[in-house]
Coordinates of C-alpha atoms in Angstrom, one line a residue:
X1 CA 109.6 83.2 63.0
X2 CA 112.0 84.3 65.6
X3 CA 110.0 87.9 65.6
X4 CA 107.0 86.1 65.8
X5 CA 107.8 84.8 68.8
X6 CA 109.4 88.1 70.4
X7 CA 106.2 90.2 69.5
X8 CA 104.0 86.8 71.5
X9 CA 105.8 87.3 74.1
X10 CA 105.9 91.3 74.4
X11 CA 102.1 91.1 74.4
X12 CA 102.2 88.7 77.1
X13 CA 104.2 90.6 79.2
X14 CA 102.0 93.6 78.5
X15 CA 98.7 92.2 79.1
X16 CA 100.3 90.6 82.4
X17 CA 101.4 94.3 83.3
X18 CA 98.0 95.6 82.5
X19 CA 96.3 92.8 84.5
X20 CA 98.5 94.0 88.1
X21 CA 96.2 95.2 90.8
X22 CA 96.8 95.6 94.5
X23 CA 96.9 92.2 96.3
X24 CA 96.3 91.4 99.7
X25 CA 98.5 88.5 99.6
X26 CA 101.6 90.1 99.3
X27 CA 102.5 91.3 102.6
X28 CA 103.8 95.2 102.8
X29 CA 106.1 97.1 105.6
X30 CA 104.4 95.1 108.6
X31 CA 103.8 96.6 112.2
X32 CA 101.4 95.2 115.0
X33 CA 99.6 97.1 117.4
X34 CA 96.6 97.2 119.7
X35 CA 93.8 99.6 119.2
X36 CA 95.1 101.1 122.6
X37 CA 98.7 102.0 121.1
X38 CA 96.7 103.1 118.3
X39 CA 95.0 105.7 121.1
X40 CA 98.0 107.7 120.3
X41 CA 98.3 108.7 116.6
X42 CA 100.9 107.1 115.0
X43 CA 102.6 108.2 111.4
X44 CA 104.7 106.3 108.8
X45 CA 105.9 107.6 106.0
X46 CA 105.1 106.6 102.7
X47 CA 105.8 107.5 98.7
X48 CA 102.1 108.0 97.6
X49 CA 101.1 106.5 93.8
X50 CA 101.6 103.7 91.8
X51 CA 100.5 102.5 88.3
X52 CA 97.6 100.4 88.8
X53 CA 94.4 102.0 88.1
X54 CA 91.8 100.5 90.3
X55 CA 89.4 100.0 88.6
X56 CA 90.6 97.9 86.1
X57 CA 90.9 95.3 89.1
X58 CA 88.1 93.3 89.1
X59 CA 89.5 91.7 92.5
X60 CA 89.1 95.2 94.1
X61 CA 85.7 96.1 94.9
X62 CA 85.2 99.3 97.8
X63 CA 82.1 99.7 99.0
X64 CA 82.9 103.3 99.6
X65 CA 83.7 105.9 97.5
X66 CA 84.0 105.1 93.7
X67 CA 86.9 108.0 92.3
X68 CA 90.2 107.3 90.1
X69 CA 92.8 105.6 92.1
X70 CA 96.6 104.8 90.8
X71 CA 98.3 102.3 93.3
X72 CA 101.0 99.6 94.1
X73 CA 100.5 95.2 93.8
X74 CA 102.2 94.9 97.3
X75 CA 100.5 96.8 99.9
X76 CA 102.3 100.0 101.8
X77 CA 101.9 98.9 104.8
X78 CA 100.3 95.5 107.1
X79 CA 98.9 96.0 110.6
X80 CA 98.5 93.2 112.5
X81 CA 96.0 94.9 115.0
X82 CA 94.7 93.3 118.1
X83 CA 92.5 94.6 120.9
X84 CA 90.1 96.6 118.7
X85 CA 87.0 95.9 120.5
X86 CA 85.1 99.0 121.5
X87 CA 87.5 101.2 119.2
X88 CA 86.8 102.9 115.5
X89 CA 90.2 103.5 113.7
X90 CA 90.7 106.6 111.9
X91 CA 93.0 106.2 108.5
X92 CA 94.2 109.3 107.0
X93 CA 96.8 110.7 104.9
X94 CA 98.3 114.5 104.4
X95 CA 100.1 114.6 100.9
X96 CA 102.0 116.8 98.5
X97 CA 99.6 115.8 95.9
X98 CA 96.2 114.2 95.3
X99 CA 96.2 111.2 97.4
X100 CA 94.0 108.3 97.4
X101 CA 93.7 105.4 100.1
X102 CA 92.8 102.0 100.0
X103 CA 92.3 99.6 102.5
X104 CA 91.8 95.9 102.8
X105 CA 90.5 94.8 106.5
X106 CA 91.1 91.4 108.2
X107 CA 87.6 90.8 107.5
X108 CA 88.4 91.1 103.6
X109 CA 86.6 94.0 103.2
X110 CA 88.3 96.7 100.6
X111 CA 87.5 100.5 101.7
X112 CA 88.8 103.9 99.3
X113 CA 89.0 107.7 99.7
X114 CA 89.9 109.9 97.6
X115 CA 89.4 113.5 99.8
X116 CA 87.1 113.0 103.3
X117 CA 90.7 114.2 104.8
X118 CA 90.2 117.7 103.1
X119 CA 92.9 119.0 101.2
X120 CA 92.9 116.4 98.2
X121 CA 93.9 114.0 101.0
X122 CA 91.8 110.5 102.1
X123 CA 90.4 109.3 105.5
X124 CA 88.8 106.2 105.8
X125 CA 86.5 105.4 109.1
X126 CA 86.6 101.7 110.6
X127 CA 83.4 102.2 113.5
X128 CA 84.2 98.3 114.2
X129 CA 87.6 97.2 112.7
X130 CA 88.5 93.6 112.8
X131 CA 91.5 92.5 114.8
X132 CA 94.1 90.7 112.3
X133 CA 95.6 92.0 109.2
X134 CA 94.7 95.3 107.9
X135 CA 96.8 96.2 104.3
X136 CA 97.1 99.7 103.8
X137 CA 97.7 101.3 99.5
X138 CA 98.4 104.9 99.9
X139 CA 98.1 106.1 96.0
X140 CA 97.0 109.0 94.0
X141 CA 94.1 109.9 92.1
X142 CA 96.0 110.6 89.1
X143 CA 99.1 108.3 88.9
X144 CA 101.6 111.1 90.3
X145 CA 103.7 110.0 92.7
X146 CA 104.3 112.3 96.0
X147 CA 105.6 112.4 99.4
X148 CA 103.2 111.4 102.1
X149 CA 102.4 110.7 105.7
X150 CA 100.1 108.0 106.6
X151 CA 98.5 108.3 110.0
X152 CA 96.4 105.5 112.4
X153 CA 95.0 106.8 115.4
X154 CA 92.0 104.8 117.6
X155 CA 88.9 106.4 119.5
X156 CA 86.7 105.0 122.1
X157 CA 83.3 104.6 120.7

């Protein structure tokens, strides 16, 4: 009986494991800014990858680009942007491997990229980002992990 129960609960812990997906609830290493700070680029830097493929998330629907993704539950990063009227935000990220990017907007819209940024890295485009939260996954196409820069920078439109 006693394995019984041991082998329950080690498929319950699996199937919880295999059910994680990035969540914008959890809150990841926050900054604010304005989109006219954001005028000058700014760079954080980030371990690239995690274990959850993203497409077995049935919360985490892009509209963008649809390629393989590994990332992390908690976001990398949250903005808490203000002043982003007549600004488009540029996302992008240089890697040591093949990153991926996604992005959850304060208007609860999810964005991904896989390689707009050339080089096997991302870059996601915001023409008209929201001001509030902005969570920000920087994975890898392939579940590697790798060293990473992640870099916002604001435009005039």
């Amino acid at each position: 009986m006693k394995r019984i129960l041991v082998a329950i609960a080690m498929l319950v812990g699996f199937a919880a494991t295999a059910q994680a997906c990035p969540d914008f609830n959890q809150w990841g290493e926050s900054y604010r800014a304005t989109g006219q700070q954001l005028f000058q680029e700014r760079r954080f830097n980030v371990v690239a990858g995690g274990s959850n493929y993203i497409w077995n998330c049935p919360n985490v629907r892009p509209g963008t680009d649809r390629g393989a993704g590994y990332f992390t539950t908690a976001p990398d990063f949250t903005f808490d942007l203000s002043g982003m009227g007549g600004y488009q935000l540029v996302i992008s990220v240089v890697s040591r491997c093949d990153a991926a990017l996604l992005v959850n907007t304060a208007s609860a819209n999810w964005y991904y990229d896989d390689d707009d940024n050339g080089n096997l890295d991302p870059r996601i485009v915001l023409t008209r980002p929201a001001n509030g939260y902005l969570d920000v996954w920087v994975g890898t196409y392939d579940g590697e992990y790798c060293d990473a820069i992640l870099s916002l920078e604001t435009f005039r439109r």
